[in-house]
Coordinates of N, CA and C in Angstrom, one line a residue:
M1 N 120.3 93.5 133.8 CA 119.3 94.5 133.5 C 118.4 94.1 132.4
S2 N 117.1 94.2 132.6 CA 116.1 93.8 131.5 C 116.1 94.9 130.5
E3 N 115.6 94.5 129.3 CA 115.5 95.5 128.2 C 114.5 96.6 128.6
L4 N 114.9 97.8 128.2 CA 114.1 99.0 128.5 C 112.9 99.1 127.6
D5 N 111.8 99.4 128.0 CA 110.6 99.6 127.2 C 110.7 100.9 126.5
Y6 N 110.5 100.9 125.2 CA 110.6 102.1 124.4 C 109.9 103.3 125.0
Q7 N 108.6 103.1 125.3 CA 107.8 104.2 125.8 C 108.3 104.8 127.1
T8 N 108.8 103.9 128.0 CA 109.4 104.3 129.2 C 110.5 105.2 129.0
V9 N 111.4 104.9 128.1 CA 112.6 105.7 127.8 C 112.1 107.1 127.2
Q10 N 111.1 107.1 126.3 CA 110.7 108.3 125.7 C 110.0 109.2 126.8
D11 N 109.2 108.6 127.6 CA 108.6 109.4 128.7 C 109.6 110.0 129.6
Y12 N 110.7 109.3 129.9 CA 111.8 109.8 130.7 C 112.4 111.0 130.1
L13 N 112.7 110.9 128.8 CA 113.4 112.0 128.1 C 112.5 113.2 128.1
V14 N 111.2 113.1 127.9 CA 110.3 114.2 128.0 C 110.3 114.8 129.4
S15 N 110.4 114.0 130.4 CA 110.4 114.5 131.8 C 111.6 115.4 132.1
L16 N 112.6 115.3 131.3 CA 113.8 116.1 131.6 C 113.8 117.4 130.9
V17 N 112.8 117.6 130.1 CA 112.6 118.9 129.4 C 112.1 120.0 130.4
P18 N 112.7 121.1 130.5 CA 112.3 122.2 131.4 C 110.8 122.6 131.1
P19 N 110.2 123.2 132.1 CA 108.8 123.7 131.9 C 108.7 124.6 130.6
R20 N 107.6 124.4 129.9 CA 107.4 125.0 128.6 C 106.4 126.1 128.7
E21 N 106.5 127.0 127.7 CA 105.5 128.1 127.6 C 104.1 127.6 127.4
A22 N 103.1 128.3 127.8 CA 101.7 127.9 127.7 C 101.4 127.6 126.3
E23 N 101.9 128.4 125.3 CA 101.5 128.3 123.9 C 102.1 127.0 123.4
L24 N 103.3 126.6 123.8 CA 103.9 125.3 123.4 C 103.0 124.2 123.9
L25 N 102.6 124.3 125.1 CA 101.8 123.2 125.7 C 100.4 123.1 125.0
E26 N 99.9 124.2 124.6 CA 98.7 124.2 123.8 C 98.9 123.5 122.4
M27 N 100.0 123.8 121.8 CA 100.3 123.2 120.5 C 100.5 121.7 120.7
E28 N 101.1 121.3 121.8 CA 101.3 119.8 122.1 C 99.9 119.2 122.3
A29 N 99.0 119.8 123.0 CA 97.7 119.3 123.3 C 96.9 119.2 122.0
Y30 N 97.0 120.1 121.1 CA 96.3 120.1 119.8 C 96.8 118.9 119.0
A31 N 98.1 118.6 119.0 CA 98.7 117.5 118.3 C 98.2 116.2 118.8
E32 N 98.1 116.1 120.1 CA 97.7 114.8 120.7 C 96.2 114.6 120.4
K33 N 95.4 115.6 120.5 CA 94.0 115.5 120.3 C 93.6 115.2 118.9
N34 N 94.4 115.7 117.9 CA 94.1 115.6 116.5 C 95.1 114.6 115.8
D35 N 95.9 113.9 116.6 CA 96.8 113.0 116.0 C 97.7 113.6 114.9
F36 N 98.2 114.8 115.2 CA 99.0 115.5 114.2 C 100.5 115.3 114.6
P37 N 101.3 114.9 113.6 CA 102.7 114.6 113.9 C 103.5 115.9 114.1
I38 N 104.0 116.1 115.4 CA 105.0 117.1 115.7 C 106.2 116.4 116.3
I39 N 107.3 117.1 116.4 CA 108.5 116.5 116.9 C 108.5 116.3 118.4
G40 N 107.6 116.9 119.1 CA 107.4 116.7 120.5 C 108.4 117.4 121.3
P41 N 108.2 117.5 122.7 CA 109.0 118.3 123.5 C 110.5 117.9 123.6
A42 N 110.8 116.7 123.7 CA 112.2 116.3 123.8 C 113.0 116.6 122.6
C43 N 112.5 116.4 121.4 CA 113.2 116.7 120.2 C 113.1 118.2 119.9
G44 N 112.0 118.9 120.3 CA 112.0 120.3 120.2 C 113.0 121.0 121.0
Y45 N 113.2 120.5 122.3 CA 114.2 121.1 123.2 C 115.6 120.8 122.6
Y46 N 115.8 119.7 122.0 CA 117.1 119.3 121.4 C 117.4 120.3 120.3
C47 N 116.4 120.6 119.4 CA 116.6 121.5 118.3 C 117.0 122.9 118.9
Y48 N 116.3 123.3 119.9 CA 116.6 124.6 120.6 C 118.1 124.6 121.1
Q49 N 118.5 123.5 121.8 CA 119.8 123.4 122.3 C 120.8 123.4 121.2
L50 N 120.6 122.7 120.1 CA 121.6 122.7 119.0 C 121.7 124.1 118.3
A51 N 120.6 124.8 118.2 CA 120.6 126.1 117.7 C 121.4 127.1 118.5
R52 N 121.2 126.9 119.8 CA 122.0 127.7 120.8 C 123.5 127.4 120.7
M53 N 123.8 126.1 120.5 CA 125.2 125.7 120.5 C 126.0 126.2 119.3
V54 N 125.3 126.4 118.2 CA 126.0 126.9 117.0 C 125.7 128.4 116.8
N55 N 125.1 129.0 117.8 CA 124.8 130.4 117.7 C 124.0 130.8 116.4
A56 N 123.0 130.0 116.1 CA 122.3 130.1 114.9 C 121.7 131.5 114.7
K57 N 121.7 132.0 113.5 CA 121.0 133.2 113.1 C 120.1 133.0 111.9
S58 N 120.3 131.9 111.2 CA 119.4 131.6 110.1 C 119.1 130.1 110.0
V59 N 117.8 129.8 110.0 CA 117.3 128.5 110.1 C 116.3 128.3 108.9
F60 N 116.4 127.2 108.2 CA 115.4 127.0 107.1 C 114.7 125.6 107.5
E61 N 113.4 125.7 107.6 CA 112.6 124.4 107.9 C 112.0 123.9 106.6
L62 N 112.2 122.7 106.2 CA 111.6 122.0 105.1 C 110.4 121.2 105.7
G63 N 109.2 121.8 105.6 CA 108.1 121.1 106.3 C 108.0 121.6 107.7
S64 N 107.0 122.5 108.0 CA 107.0 123.2 109.3 C 105.7 122.9 110.1
G65 N 104.7 122.2 109.4 CA 103.5 122.0 110.1 C 102.9 123.3 110.6
Y66 N 102.3 123.3 111.8 CA 101.7 124.5 112.3 C 102.6 125.2 113.3
G67 N 103.9 125.1 113.1 CA 104.9 125.9 113.7 C 105.5 125.5 115.0
Y68 N 105.3 124.2 115.4 CA 105.8 123.8 116.7 C 107.4 123.8 116.7
S69 N 108.0 123.2 115.7 CA 109.5 123.2 115.6 C 110.0 124.6 115.4
T70 N 109.2 125.4 114.6 CA 109.5 126.8 114.4 C 109.7 127.6 115.7
A71 N 108.7 127.3 116.6 CA 108.8 128.0 117.9 C 110.0 127.7 118.7
W72 N 110.5 126.5 118.6 CA 111.7 126.1 119.4 C 112.9 126.8 118.7
F73 N 113.0 126.8 117.4 CA 114.1 127.5 116.8 C 114.1 129.0 117.0
A74 N 112.9 129.6 117.0 CA 112.7 131.0 117.2 C 113.1 131.4 118.6
K75 N 112.8 130.5 119.6 CA 113.1 130.7 121.0 C 114.7 130.8 121.1
A76 N 115.4 129.9 120.4 CA 116.8 130.0 120.4 C 117.4 131.3 119.8
L77 N 116.8 131.7 118.7 CA 117.3 132.9 118.0 C 117.1 134.1 118.8
V78 N 116.0 134.2 119.6 CA 115.8 135.3 120.5 C 117.1 135.4 121.4
E79 N 117.5 134.3 121.9 CA 118.6 134.3 122.8 C 120.0 134.4 122.2
T80 N 120.1 134.2 120.9 CA 121.3 134.4 120.2 C 121.4 135.8 119.5
G81 N 120.4 136.6 119.8 CA 120.5 138.0 119.3 C 119.7 138.3 118.0
G82 N 118.8 137.3 117.7 CA 117.9 137.6 116.5 C 118.4 136.8 115.3
G83 N 117.6 136.9 114.2 CA 117.8 136.2 113.0 C 116.5 135.9 112.3
V84 N 116.5 134.8 111.5 CA 115.2 134.4 110.8 C 115.1 132.9 110.8
V85 N 113.9 132.5 111.0 CA 113.5 131.1 110.7 C 112.5 131.1 109.6
H86 N 112.8 130.3 108.6 CA 111.9 130.2 107.4 C 111.0 129.0 107.7
H87 N 109.7 129.3 107.7 CA 108.6 128.4 107.9 C 108.0 128.1 106.6
T88 N 108.0 126.8 106.2 CA 107.5 126.4 104.9 C 106.5 125.3 105.0
V89 N 105.3 125.5 104.4 CA 104.3 124.5 104.4 C 103.3 124.8 103.2
W90 N 102.8 123.7 102.7 CA 101.9 123.9 101.5 C 100.5 124.4 102.0
D91 N 100.0 124.0 103.1 CA 98.7 124.1 103.5 C 98.4 125.5 104.1
E92 N 97.4 126.2 103.6 CA 97.1 127.5 104.1 C 96.6 127.5 105.5
E93 N 95.8 126.5 105.9 CA 95.3 126.5 107.3 C 96.4 126.3 108.3
L94 N 97.4 125.4 107.9 CA 98.5 125.2 108.8 C 99.4 126.5 108.9
S95 N 99.5 127.1 107.8 CA 100.3 128.4 107.8 C 99.7 129.4 108.6
N96 N 98.4 129.6 108.5 CA 97.7 130.5 109.4 C 97.7 130.2 110.8
R97 N 97.5 128.9 111.1 CA 97.6 128.4 112.5 C 99.0 128.7 113.1
A98 N 100.0 128.4 112.3 CA 101.4 128.7 112.8 C 101.6 130.2 113.1
R99 N 101.1 131.0 112.2 CA 101.2 132.4 112.4 C 100.6 132.9 113.7
R100 N 99.4 132.4 114.0 CA 98.7 132.7 115.2 C 99.5 132.3 116.4
H101 N 100.0 131.1 116.5 CA 100.8 130.6 117.6 C 102.0 131.5 117.8
L102 N 102.7 131.7 116.7 CA 104.0 132.4 116.8 C 103.9 133.9 117.1
V103 N 102.8 134.5 116.7 CA 102.5 135.9 117.1 C 102.3 135.9 118.6
K104 N 101.5 135.0 119.1 CA 101.2 135.0 120.6 C 102.5 134.8 121.4
M105 N 103.5 134.1 120.8 CA 104.7 133.9 121.5 C 105.7 135.0 121.3
G106 N 105.3 136.0 120.5 CA 106.2 137.1 120.3 C 107.3 136.9 119.3
F107 N 107.1 135.9 118.4 CA 108.2 135.4 117.5 C 107.9 135.9 116.1
A108 N 106.8 136.6 115.8 CA 106.5 136.9 114.4 C 107.5 137.6 113.6
D109 N 108.3 138.5 114.3 CA 109.3 139.2 113.6 C 110.5 138.4 113.2
L110 N 110.6 137.2 113.8 CA 111.7 136.3 113.5 C 111.4 135.3 112.4
V111 N 110.2 135.2 112.0 CA 109.8 134.1 111.1 C 109.3 134.7 109.8
Q112 N 109.9 134.0 108.7 CA 109.4 134.3 107.4 C 108.6 133.1 106.9
F113 N 107.3 133.4 106.5 CA 106.4 132.4 106.2 C 106.4 132.2 104.7
H114 N 106.5 130.9 104.3 CA 106.4 130.5 102.9 C 105.3 129.5 102.7
M115 N 104.3 129.7 101.9 CA 103.3 128.7 101.6 C 103.6 128.2 100.2
A116 N 104.4 127.2 100.2 CA 104.9 126.7 98.9 C 105.6 125.3 99.1
E117 N 106.0 124.7 98.0 CA 106.8 123.5 98.1 C 108.1 123.8 98.7
A118 N 108.5 122.9 99.7 CA 109.6 123.3 100.6 C 111.0 123.3 99.9
V119 N 111.3 122.2 99.2 CA 112.6 122.0 98.6 C 112.9 123.1 97.6
E120 N 111.9 123.4 96.7 CA 112.0 124.4 95.7 C 112.2 125.8 96.3
T121 N 111.5 126.0 97.4 CA 111.6 127.3 98.1 C 113.0 127.4 98.7
L122 N 113.5 126.3 99.3 CA 114.9 126.4 99.7 C 115.9 126.7 98.6
R123 N 115.7 126.1 97.5 CA 116.5 126.3 96.3 C 116.5 127.8 95.9
Q124 N 115.4 128.4 96.0 CA 115.2 129.8 95.6 C 115.5 130.9 96.6
T125 N 115.8 130.4 97.8 CA 116.1 131.3 98.9 C 117.6 131.5 99.2
D126 N 118.0 132.8 99.3 CA 119.4 133.0 99.5 C 119.9 132.4 100.8
G127 N 121.0 131.7 100.8 CA 121.6 131.2 101.9 C 123.0 131.8 102.1
P128 N 123.9 131.2 102.7 CA 123.8 129.9 103.3 C 123.1 130.0 104.7
F129 N 122.6 128.8 105.2 CA 121.9 128.7 106.5 C 122.8 128.0 107.5
D130 N 122.6 128.4 108.8 CA 123.2 127.8 109.9 C 122.7 126.4 110.2
I131 N 121.3 126.3 110.1 CA 120.6 125.1 110.3 C 119.6 124.9 109.3
I132 N 119.5 123.6 108.8 CA 118.3 123.2 107.9 C 117.7 122.1 108.6
F133 N 116.4 122.2 108.8 CA 115.6 121.2 109.4 C 114.7 120.5 108.4
N134 N 114.7 119.2 108.3 CA 114.0 118.5 107.2 C 112.9 117.6 107.8
D135 N 111.6 117.8 107.4 CA 110.5 117.0 107.9 C 109.5 116.9 106.8
I136 N 109.9 116.7 105.6 CA 109.0 116.7 104.4 C 108.5 115.2 104.3
D137 N 107.8 115.0 103.2 CA 107.4 113.6 102.9 C 108.6 112.7 102.7
K138 N 108.6 111.5 103.3 CA 109.8 110.7 103.4 C 110.3 110.2 102.0
H139 N 109.4 110.0 101.1 CA 109.8 109.6 99.8 C 110.7 110.6 99.1
A140 N 110.5 111.9 99.5 CA 111.3 113.0 98.9 C 112.6 113.3 99.6
Y141 N 112.9 112.6 100.7 CA 114.2 112.9 101.4 C 115.4 112.8 100.5
P142 N 115.6 111.7 99.7 CA 116.8 111.6 98.9 C 117.1 112.8 98.0
E143 N 116.0 113.2 97.3 CA 116.2 114.3 96.3 C 116.4 115.7 97.0
S144 N 116.1 115.7 98.3 CA 116.3 117.0 99.0 C 117.8 117.2 99.4
L145 N 118.5 116.2 99.5 CA 119.9 116.3 100.1 C 120.8 117.2 99.2
P146 N 120.9 117.1 97.9 CA 121.8 118.0 97.2 C 121.5 119.4 97.4
V147 N 120.2 119.8 97.5 CA 119.8 121.2 97.7 C 120.2 121.6 99.1
I148 N 120.0 120.7 100.0 CA 120.4 121.0 101.4 C 121.9 121.3 101.5
K149 N 122.6 120.4 100.9 CA 124.1 120.5 101.0 C 124.6 121.8 100.4
E150 N 123.9 122.2 99.3 CA 124.3 123.5 98.6 C 124.0 124.7 99.5
K151 N 122.9 124.6 100.2 CA 122.4 125.8 101.0 C 122.9 125.9 102.4
L152 N 123.4 124.8 103.0 CA 123.9 124.8 104.3 C 125.4 125.3 104.4
R153 N 125.7 126.2 105.3 CA 127.1 126.6 105.4 C 128.0 125.5 105.9
S154 N 129.3 125.7 105.6 CA 130.3 124.8 106.2 C 130.2 125.0 107.8
G155 N 130.1 124.0 108.5 CA 130.0 124.1 110.0 C 128.6 124.2 110.4
G156 N 127.6 124.1 109.5 CA 126.2 124.1 109.8 C 125.7 122.8 110.1
L157 N 124.4 122.7 110.6 CA 123.8 121.5 111.0 C 122.6 121.2 110.1
L158 N 122.4 119.9 109.7 CA 121.2 119.4 109.2 C 120.5 118.5 110.2
I159 N 119.3 118.8 110.5 CA 118.5 118.0 111.5 C 117.4 117.4 110.7
I160 N 117.2 116.1 110.8 CA 116.2 115.5 110.0 C 115.5 114.5 110.8
D161 N 114.1 114.5 110.7 CA 113.2 113.8 111.6 C 112.8 112.5 110.9
N162 N 112.3 111.6 111.8 CA 111.6 110.3 111.4 C 112.6 109.3 110.7
M163 N 113.8 109.3 111.2 CA 114.8 108.4 110.6 C 114.8 107.0 111.1
L164 N 113.9 106.7 112.1 CA 113.6 105.3 112.5 C 112.3 104.9 111.9
W165 N 111.5 105.9 111.4 CA 110.3 105.7 110.7 C 109.3 104.7 111.3
H166 N 109.1 104.9 112.6 CA 108.1 104.0 113.3 C 108.5 102.6 113.3
G167 N 109.8 102.3 113.1 CA 110.3 100.9 113.1 C 110.2 100.3 111.7
R168 N 109.7 101.0 110.7 CA 109.5 100.3 109.4 C 110.8 100.1 108.7
I169 N 111.8 100.8 109.1 CA 113.1 100.6 108.4 C 113.7 99.2 108.7
F170 N 113.2 98.6 109.8 CA 113.7 97.2 110.2 C 112.9 96.1 109.5
D171 N 111.8 96.5 108.8 CA 111.0 95.5 108.1 C 111.5 95.3 106.7
K172 N 112.2 94.2 106.4 CA 112.8 94.0 105.1 C 111.7 93.9 104.0
K173 N 110.5 93.6 104.4 CA 109.4 93.4 103.4 C 108.8 94.8 103.0
D174 N 109.1 95.8 103.8 CA 108.5 97.1 103.6 C 109.3 97.9 102.5
V175 N 108.8 97.9 101.3 CA 109.5 98.6 100.2 C 108.6 99.8 99.7
S176 N 107.8 100.3 100.6 CA 107.0 101.5 100.3 C 107.9 102.7 99.9
P177 N 107.4 103.6 99.1 CA 108.3 104.8 98.8 C 108.8 105.5 100.0
A178 N 108.0 105.7 101.0 CA 108.4 106.4 102.2 C 109.6 105.7 102.9
T179 N 109.4 104.4 103.1 CA 110.4 103.7 103.8 C 111.7 103.6 103.0
M180 N 111.6 103.4 101.7 CA 112.8 103.3 100.9 C 113.5 104.7 100.8
G181 N 112.6 105.8 100.9 CA 113.2 107.1 100.9 C 114.1 107.3 102.1
V182 N 113.6 106.9 103.3 CA 114.4 107.0 104.5 C 115.7 106.2 104.4
H183 N 115.6 104.9 103.9 CA 116.8 104.1 103.7 C 117.8 104.8 102.8
E184 N 117.3 105.3 101.6 CA 118.2 105.8 100.7 C 118.9 107.1 101.2
F185 N 118.1 107.9 101.9 CA 118.7 109.2 102.4 C 119.8 108.8 103.5
T186 N 119.5 107.9 104.3 CA 120.4 107.4 105.4 C 121.7 106.9 104.7
K187 N 121.6 106.1 103.7 CA 122.7 105.6 103.0 C 123.5 106.8 102.3
Q188 N 122.8 107.7 101.7 CA 123.5 108.8 101.0 C 124.4 109.6 102.0
I189 N 123.7 110.0 103.1 CA 124.4 111.0 104.0 C 125.5 110.3 104.8
T190 N 125.3 109.1 105.2 CA 126.3 108.4 106.0 C 127.5 107.9 105.2
S191 N 127.4 107.9 103.9 CA 128.5 107.5 103.0 C 129.2 108.6 102.4
D192 N 128.8 109.9 102.7 CA 129.4 111.1 102.2 C 130.3 111.7 103.2
S193 N 131.6 111.7 102.8 CA 132.6 112.2 103.8 C 132.5 113.7 104.1
D194 N 131.7 114.4 103.4 CA 131.5 115.8 103.7 C 130.6 116.0 105.0
W195 N 130.0 114.9 105.5 CA 129.1 115.0 106.6 C 129.6 114.2 107.8
I196 N 129.4 114.7 109.0 CA 129.6 113.9 110.3 C 128.2 113.7 110.8
V197 N 127.8 112.4 110.9 CA 126.4 112.0 111.1 C 126.2 111.2 112.3
S198 N 125.2 111.5 113.1 CA 124.8 110.6 114.2 C 123.2 110.6 114.2
L199 N 122.7 109.4 114.5 CA 121.3 109.2 114.7 C 120.9 109.0 116.1
T200 N 120.1 109.9 116.6 CA 119.7 109.8 118.0 C 118.3 109.1 118.1
P201 N 118.2 108.0 118.9 CA 116.9 107.3 118.9 C 115.9 108.0 119.9
M202 N 115.7 109.3 119.7 CA 114.8 110.0 120.5 C 113.5 110.1 119.6
R203 N 112.4 109.8 120.3 CA 111.1 109.8 119.6 C 111.2 108.9 118.4
D204 N 111.0 109.4 117.1 CA 111.0 108.6 115.9 C 112.4 108.6 115.2
G205 N 113.4 109.0 116.0 CA 114.8 109.0 115.4 C 115.1 110.3 114.7
M206 N 116.2 110.9 115.2 CA 116.5 112.2 114.6 C 118.0 112.2 114.2
I207 N 118.3 112.4 113.0 CA 119.7 112.6 112.5 C 120.1 114.0 112.7
V208 N 121.3 114.2 113.3 CA 122.0 115.5 113.3 C 123.3 115.3 112.5
A209 N 123.4 116.1 111.4 CA 124.6 115.9 110.6 C 125.3 117.3 110.5
Y210 N 126.6 117.2 110.7 CA 127.5 118.4 110.7 C 128.1 118.5 109.3
K211 N 128.0 119.6 108.6 CA 128.6 119.7 107.3 C 130.1 120.3 107.5
R212 N 131.0 119.5 107.0 CA 132.4 119.9 107.1 C 132.7 121.2 106.3

């Protein structure tokens, strides 16, 4: 068997995702047109699945963009009987765009919007949480882990994006703050016995870690 092409695999994974709501499709189209980084349908559906599996009621997102991942988590919470997803982003325009999308999808009552620095907001928000999703600037990943560990319940899930970092983690000459942040975070969490960790090579690499 010849080596599989990366894009062929990713396209196949996306093809397995069930039909999506029109608003999600619109959000995906906006991301493609404007080259905006979202987790995409395969990872979004994976987040939805994980939230359903742990019967999540409380989700905290560190870095939420314009609400694409938020919508997937909110979709799961509707089906688990309700709860709250914390949407955090610095940018006012992104926060407003997220609100518009989530209102159209009927999720507004499930989402608490924070326009502030994500890790500090997590620190100040009462937990514990069933799921914490991390997609902040990569250089800040290592410093976020102690706060995440404190705020996530035992038996909860940490989902963290961009852990393959567009292949840069394999370039030994790349010592940029972002790449080193991904390396350091990966080392920290995989060497801590309080976590059970797997990295799924879906899209840009997604770690799912179970807190013992």
